[in-house]
Short mmCIF file of C-alpha atoms in Angstrom, two decimals:
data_model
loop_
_atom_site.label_atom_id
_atom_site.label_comp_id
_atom_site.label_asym_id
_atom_site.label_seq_id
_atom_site.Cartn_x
_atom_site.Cartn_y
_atom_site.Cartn_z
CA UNK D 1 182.65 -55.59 73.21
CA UNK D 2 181.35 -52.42 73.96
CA UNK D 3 182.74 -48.84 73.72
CA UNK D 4 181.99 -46.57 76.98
CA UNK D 5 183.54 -43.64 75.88
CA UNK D 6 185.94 -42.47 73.26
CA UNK D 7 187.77 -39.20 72.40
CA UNK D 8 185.16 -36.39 70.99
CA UNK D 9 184.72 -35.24 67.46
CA UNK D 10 187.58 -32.52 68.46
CA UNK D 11 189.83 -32.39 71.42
CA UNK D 12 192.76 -30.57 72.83
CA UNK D 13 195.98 -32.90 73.62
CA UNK D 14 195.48 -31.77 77.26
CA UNK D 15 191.80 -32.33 77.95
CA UNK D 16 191.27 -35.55 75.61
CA UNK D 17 189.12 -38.15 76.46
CA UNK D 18 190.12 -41.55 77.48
CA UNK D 19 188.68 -44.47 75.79
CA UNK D 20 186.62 -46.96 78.11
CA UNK D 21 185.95 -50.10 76.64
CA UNK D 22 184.18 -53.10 78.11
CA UNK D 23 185.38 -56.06 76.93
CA UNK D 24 186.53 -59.83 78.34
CA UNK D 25 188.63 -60.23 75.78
CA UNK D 26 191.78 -58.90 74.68
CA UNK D 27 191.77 -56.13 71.92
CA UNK D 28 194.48 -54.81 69.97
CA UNK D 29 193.99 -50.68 69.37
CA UNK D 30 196.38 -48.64 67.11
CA UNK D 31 196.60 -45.30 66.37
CA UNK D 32 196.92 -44.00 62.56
CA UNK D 33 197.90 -40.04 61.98
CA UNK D 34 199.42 -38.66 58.84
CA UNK D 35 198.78 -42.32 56.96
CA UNK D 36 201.32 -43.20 59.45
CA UNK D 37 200.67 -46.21 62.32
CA UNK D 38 202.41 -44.55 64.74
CA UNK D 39 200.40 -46.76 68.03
CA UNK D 40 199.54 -50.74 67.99
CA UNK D 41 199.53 -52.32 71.07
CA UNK D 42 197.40 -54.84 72.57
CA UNK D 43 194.99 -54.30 75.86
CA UNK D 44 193.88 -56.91 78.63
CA UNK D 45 191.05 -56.04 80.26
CA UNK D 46 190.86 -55.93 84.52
CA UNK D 47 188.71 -56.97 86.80
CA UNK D 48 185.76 -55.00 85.88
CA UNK D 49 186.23 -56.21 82.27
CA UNK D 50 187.06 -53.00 80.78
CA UNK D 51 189.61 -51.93 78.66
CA UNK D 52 191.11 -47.95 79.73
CA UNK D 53 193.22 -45.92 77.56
CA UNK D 54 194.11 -43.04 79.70
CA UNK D 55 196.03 -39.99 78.52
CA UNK D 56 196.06 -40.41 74.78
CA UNK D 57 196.31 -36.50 74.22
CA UNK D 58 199.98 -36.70 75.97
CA UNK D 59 200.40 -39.23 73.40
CA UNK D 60 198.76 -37.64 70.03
CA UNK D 61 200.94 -34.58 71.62
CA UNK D 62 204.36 -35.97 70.85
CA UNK D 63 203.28 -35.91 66.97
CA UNK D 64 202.40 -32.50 66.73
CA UNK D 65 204.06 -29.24 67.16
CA UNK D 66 204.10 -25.20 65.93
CA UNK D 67 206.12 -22.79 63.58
CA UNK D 68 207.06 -19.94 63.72
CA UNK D 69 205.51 -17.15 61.03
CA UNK D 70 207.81 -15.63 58.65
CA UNK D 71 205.12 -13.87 56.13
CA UNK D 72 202.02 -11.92 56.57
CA UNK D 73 200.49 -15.36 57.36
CA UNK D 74 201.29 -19.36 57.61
CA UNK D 75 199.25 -22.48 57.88
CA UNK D 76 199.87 -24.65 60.78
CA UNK D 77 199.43 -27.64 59.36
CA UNK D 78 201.70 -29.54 62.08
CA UNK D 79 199.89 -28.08 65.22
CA UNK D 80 196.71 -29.47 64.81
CA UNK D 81 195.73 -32.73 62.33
CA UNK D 82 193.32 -35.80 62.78
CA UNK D 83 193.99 -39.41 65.04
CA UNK D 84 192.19 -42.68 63.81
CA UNK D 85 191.64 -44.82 66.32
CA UNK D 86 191.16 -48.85 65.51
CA UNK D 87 190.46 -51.49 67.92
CA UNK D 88 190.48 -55.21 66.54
CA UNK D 89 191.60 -53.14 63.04
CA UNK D 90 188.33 -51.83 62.58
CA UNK D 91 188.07 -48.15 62.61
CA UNK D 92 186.36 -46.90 65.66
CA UNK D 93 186.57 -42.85 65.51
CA UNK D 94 188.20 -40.01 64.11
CA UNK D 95 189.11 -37.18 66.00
CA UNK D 96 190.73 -33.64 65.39
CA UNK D 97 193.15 -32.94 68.17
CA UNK D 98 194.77 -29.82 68.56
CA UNK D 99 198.37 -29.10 70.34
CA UNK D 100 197.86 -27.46 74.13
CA UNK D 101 200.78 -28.27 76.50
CA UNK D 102 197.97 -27.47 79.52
CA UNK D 103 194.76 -28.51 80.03
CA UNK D 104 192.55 -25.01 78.80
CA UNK D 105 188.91 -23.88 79.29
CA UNK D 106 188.06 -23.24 75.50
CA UNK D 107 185.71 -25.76 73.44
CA UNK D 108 187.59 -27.61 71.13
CA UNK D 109 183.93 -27.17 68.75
CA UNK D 110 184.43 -23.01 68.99
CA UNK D 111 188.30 -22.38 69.25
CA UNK D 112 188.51 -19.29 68.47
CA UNK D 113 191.85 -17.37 69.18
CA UNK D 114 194.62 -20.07 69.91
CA UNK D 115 196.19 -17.46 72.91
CA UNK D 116 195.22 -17.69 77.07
CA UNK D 117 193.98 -13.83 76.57
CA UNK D 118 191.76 -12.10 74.57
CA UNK D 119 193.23 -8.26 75.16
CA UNK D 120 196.72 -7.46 75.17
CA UNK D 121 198.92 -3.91 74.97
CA UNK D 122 201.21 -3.54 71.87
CA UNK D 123 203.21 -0.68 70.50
CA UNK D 124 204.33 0.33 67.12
CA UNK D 125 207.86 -1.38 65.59
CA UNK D 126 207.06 -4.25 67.34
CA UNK D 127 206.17 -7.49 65.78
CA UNK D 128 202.75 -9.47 66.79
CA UNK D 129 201.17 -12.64 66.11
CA UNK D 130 198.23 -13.68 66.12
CA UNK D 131 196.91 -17.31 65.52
CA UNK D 132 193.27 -19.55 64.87
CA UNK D 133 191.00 -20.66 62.46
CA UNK D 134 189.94 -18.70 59.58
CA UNK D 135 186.78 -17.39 59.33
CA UNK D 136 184.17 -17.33 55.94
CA UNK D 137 187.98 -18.17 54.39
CA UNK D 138 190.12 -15.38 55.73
CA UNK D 139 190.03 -13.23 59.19
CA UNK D 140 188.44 -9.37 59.84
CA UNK D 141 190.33 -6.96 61.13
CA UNK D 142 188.74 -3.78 63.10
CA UNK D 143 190.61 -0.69 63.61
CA UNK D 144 190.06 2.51 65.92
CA UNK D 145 191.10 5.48 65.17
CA UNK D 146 191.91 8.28 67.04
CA UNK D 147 188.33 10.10 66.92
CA UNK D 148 186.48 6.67 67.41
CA UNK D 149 185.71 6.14 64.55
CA UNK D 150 186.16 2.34 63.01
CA UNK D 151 187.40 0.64 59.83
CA UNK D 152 187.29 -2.93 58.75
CA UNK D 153 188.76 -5.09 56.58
CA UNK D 154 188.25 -8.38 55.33
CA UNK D 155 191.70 -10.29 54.99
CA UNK D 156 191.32 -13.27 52.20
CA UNK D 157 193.86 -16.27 52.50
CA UNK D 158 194.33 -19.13 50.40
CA UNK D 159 195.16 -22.64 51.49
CA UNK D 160 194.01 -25.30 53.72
CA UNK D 161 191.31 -23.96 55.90
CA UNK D 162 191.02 -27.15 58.14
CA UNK D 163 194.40 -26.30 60.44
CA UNK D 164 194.96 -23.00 62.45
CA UNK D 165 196.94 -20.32 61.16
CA UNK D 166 199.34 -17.68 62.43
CA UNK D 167 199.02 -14.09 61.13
CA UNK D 168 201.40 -11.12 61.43
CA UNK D 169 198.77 -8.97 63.68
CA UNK D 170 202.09 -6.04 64.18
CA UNK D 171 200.84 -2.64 64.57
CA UNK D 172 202.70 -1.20 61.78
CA UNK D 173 200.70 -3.88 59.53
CA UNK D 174 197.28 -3.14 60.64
CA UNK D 175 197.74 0.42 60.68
CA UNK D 176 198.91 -0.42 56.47
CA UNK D 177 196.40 -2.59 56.26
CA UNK D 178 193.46 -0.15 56.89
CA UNK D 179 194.86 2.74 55.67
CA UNK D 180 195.38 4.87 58.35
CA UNK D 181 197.68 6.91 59.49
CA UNK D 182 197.56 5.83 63.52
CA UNK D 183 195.21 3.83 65.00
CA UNK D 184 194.33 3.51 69.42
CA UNK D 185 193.27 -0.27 68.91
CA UNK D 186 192.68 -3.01 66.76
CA UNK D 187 191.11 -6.49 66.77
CA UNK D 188 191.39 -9.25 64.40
CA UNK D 189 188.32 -11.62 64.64
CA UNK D 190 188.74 -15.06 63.93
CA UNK D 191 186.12 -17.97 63.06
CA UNK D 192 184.94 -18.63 67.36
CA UNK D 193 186.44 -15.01 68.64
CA UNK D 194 188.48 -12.55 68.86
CA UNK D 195 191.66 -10.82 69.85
CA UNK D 196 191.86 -7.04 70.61
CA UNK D 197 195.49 -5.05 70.57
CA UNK D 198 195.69 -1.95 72.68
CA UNK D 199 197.84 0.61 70.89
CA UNK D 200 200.71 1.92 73.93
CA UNK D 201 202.27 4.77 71.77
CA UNK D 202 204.49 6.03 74.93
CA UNK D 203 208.18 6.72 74.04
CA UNK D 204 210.35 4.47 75.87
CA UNK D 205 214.37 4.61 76.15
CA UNK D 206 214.40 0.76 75.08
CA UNK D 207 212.41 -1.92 73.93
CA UNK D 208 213.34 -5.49 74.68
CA UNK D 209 210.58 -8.03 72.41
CA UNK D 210 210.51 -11.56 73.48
CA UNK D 211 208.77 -14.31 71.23
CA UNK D 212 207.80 -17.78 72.82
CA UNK D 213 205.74 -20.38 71.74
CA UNK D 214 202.12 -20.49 74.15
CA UNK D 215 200.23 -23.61 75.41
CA UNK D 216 198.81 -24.11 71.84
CA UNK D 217 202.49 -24.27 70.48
CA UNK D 218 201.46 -20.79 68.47
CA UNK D 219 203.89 -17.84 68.55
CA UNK D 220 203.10 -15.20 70.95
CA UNK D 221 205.21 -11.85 71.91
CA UNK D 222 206.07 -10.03 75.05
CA UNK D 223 207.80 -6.21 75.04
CA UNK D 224 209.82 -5.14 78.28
CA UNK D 225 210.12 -1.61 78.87
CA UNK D 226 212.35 -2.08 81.61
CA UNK D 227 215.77 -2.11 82.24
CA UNK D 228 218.12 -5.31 80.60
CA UNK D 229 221.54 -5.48 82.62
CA UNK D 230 224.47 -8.07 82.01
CA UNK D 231 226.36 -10.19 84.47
CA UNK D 232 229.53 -11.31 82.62
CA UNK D 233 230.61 -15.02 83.23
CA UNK D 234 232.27 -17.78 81.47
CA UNK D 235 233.84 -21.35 82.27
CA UNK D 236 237.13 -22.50 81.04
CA UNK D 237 239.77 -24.54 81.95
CA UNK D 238 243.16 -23.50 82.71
CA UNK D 239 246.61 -24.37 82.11
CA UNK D 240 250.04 -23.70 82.20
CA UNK D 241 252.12 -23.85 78.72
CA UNK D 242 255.78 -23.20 78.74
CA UNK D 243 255.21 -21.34 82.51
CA UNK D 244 253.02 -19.32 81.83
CA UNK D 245 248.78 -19.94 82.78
CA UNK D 246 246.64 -19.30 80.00
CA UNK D 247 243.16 -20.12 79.51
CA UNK D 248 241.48 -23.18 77.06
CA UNK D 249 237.76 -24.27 76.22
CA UNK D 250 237.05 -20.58 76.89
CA UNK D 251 232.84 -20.60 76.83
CA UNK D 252 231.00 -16.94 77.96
CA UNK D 253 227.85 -17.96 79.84
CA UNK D 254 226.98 -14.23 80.58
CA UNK D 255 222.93 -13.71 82.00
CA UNK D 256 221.03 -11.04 81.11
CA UNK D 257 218.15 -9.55 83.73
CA UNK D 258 215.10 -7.71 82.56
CA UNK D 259 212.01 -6.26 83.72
CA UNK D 260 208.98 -5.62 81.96
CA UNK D 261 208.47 -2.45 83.01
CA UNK D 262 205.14 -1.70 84.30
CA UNK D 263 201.89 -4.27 83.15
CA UNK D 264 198.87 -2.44 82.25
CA UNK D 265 196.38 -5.32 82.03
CA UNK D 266 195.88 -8.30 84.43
CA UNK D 267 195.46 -10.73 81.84
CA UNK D 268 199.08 -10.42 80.53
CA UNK D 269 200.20 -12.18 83.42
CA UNK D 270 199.17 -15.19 81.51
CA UNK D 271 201.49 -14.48 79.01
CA UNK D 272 204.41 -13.71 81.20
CA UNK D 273 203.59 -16.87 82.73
CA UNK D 274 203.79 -18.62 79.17
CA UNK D 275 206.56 -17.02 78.36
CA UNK D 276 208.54 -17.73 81.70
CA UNK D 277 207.34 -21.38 81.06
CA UNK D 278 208.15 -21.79 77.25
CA UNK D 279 209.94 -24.42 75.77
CA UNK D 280 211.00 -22.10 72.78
CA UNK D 281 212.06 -18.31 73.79
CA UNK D 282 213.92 -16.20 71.56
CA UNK D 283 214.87 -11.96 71.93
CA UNK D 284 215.13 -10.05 69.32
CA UNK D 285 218.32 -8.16 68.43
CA UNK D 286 219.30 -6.07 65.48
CA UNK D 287 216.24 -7.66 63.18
CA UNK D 288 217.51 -10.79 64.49
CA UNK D 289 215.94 -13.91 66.47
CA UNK D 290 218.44 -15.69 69.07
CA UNK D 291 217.27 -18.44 71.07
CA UNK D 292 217.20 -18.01 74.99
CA UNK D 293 216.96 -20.06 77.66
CA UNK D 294 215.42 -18.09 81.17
CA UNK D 295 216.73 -19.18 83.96
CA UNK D 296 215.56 -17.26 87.03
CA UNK D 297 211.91 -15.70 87.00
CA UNK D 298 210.43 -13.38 89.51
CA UNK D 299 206.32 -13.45 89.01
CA UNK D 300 204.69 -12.08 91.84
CA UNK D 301 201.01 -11.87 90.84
CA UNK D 302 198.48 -10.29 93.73
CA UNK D 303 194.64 -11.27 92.52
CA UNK D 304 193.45 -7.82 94.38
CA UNK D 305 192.05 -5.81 91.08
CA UNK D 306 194.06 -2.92 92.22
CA UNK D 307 197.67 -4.41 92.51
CA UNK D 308 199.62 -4.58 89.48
CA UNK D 309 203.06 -5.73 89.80
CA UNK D 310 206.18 -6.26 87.36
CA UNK D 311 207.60 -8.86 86.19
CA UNK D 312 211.78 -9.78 86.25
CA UNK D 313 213.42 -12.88 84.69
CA UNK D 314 217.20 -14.04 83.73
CA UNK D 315 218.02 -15.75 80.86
CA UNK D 316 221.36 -16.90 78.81
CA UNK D 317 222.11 -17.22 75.01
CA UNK D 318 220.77 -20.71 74.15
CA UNK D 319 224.06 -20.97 71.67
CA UNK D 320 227.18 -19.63 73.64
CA UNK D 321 228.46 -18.40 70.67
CA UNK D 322 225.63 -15.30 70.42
CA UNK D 323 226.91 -13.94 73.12
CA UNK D 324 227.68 -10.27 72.28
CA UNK D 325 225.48 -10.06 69.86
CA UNK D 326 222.44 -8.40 72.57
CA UNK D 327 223.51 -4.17 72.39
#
């Protein structure tokens, strides 16, 4: 028995290796994660006396997931963790895998920011995350201010530094954080790279914020500027008691339409897309995060540099019951 190939050191779910083993026998291979078995199957090799394991990231996928980030920062220790792989239960390899829904260009060696941009536009009051692997056991964070000039600050966490984290990366916070009084960008640098946030300070009539979980399962936010209209609808049954109709199992199913108002840098239409894609949406209302579901998107991207459209989707209360609650 030989092994052709086997998953890498570190892998993403969506871009893992396959194992290839030649063999003319048949081989049992399990799967161990968390001190858990949670794979043990047996293999008969084909023709070409080889053994293929193809698309054990969809697999190692199904046992990990992301959180969402109450505090100033939170481990993801569920996100990311490592597979041992036995065949004839002897150990073969360990590997790292990390969560990504999609098959991505980063190196699962150099990670950096777990996001599909590296720029993005955010405005004050309105909360940001940002999420990787710590670097020399916390992150940096640069600030511009106004005149150009920079400040810097090293951000110290404590915990387990072998799983990504998520860090509140909000305006407001940074602009704390560094001690200034307003601030025309930031970037927080990460062990592997960086994210920059470009400080939109325009007054707007309304902001809409939406938070979604990205490829990588981390928490990422969008801010509409646009518009957010309601078209009222419910299903019920109906019924007539003592004559008279009335209506029972009354359930709203009102959907809201925004816009995003206009996008000021092409590589946010990777995060629309995300966020038009999610699994796990939520708005937020009064202070408060209520699950959506979208239901109608309008993303009409142009790749001509000097073509920037908006974006429009439609989305319902994921629990009937919240409807109301969106002023």
């Amino acid at each position: 028995m030989n092994v052709i190939q086997r998953p890498r050191t570190r892998e993403f779910c969506a871009t893992m290796q396959d194992y290839i083993i030649d063999t003319d026998e048949t081989i049992t291979f399990a799967i161990e994660y968390g001190g858990h078995r949670i794979l043990d199957e047996e293999y008969v090799p084909d023709g070409h006396n080889q053994v293929r394991i193809r698309r054990l990231g969809r697999f190692c996928e199904l046992a990990l997931w992301g959180v969402w980030c109450a505090d100033e920062y939170c481990w993801q220790d569920d996100a990311a963790g490592t597979f041992s792989f036995y065949i004839n239960e002897v150990k073969d390899a360990d590997s790292f895998v990390m969560f990504s829904r999609l098959q991505t260009r980063k190196d699962a060696d150099t990670t950096g920011v777990l996001s599909e941009v590296a720029r993005k536009v955010t405005r004050p009051g309105v909360p940001e995350y940002a999420s990787g692997f710590q670097h020399a056991g916390g992150y940096i964070v640069i600030g511009i201010l106004p005149d150009g000039t920079e400040k810097n600050q090293v951000v110290q966490v404590s915990g387990d530094d072998g799983h990504p984290m998520t860090v509140d990366a909000s305006y407001d916070r940074i602009r704390t954080l560094l001690g200034a009084d307003a601030l025309n960008s930031y970037k927080l640098n990460f062990n592997g790279g960086t994210i920059e946030f470009l400080a939109d300070h325009s007054v707007y009539a309304s902001l809409h914020v939406f938070r979604f979980k990205n490829v990588y399962d981390m928490p990422e936010t969008l801010c509409c500027t646009g518009p957010l209209t309601l078209a009222g609808s419910n299903e019920d049954d109906t019924a007539q008691l003592w004559g008279v109709e009335r209506k029972f199992g009354l359930k709203v199913t009102d959907e809201y339409t925004v816009q995003s108002g206009p996008v000021y840098l092409r590589s946010e239409y990777k995060l629309w897309h995300n966020l038009l894609n999610a699994q796990e949406a939520e708005i937020l209302a009064d202070g408060d995060w209520l699950p959506i579901v979208i239901t109608k998107q309008k993303l009409e991207r142009d790749f001509r540099r000097s073509v920037m459209a908006s974006v429009e989707f439609s989305f319902r209360m994921a629990d009937a019951g919240q409807n109301g609650l969106i002023e």
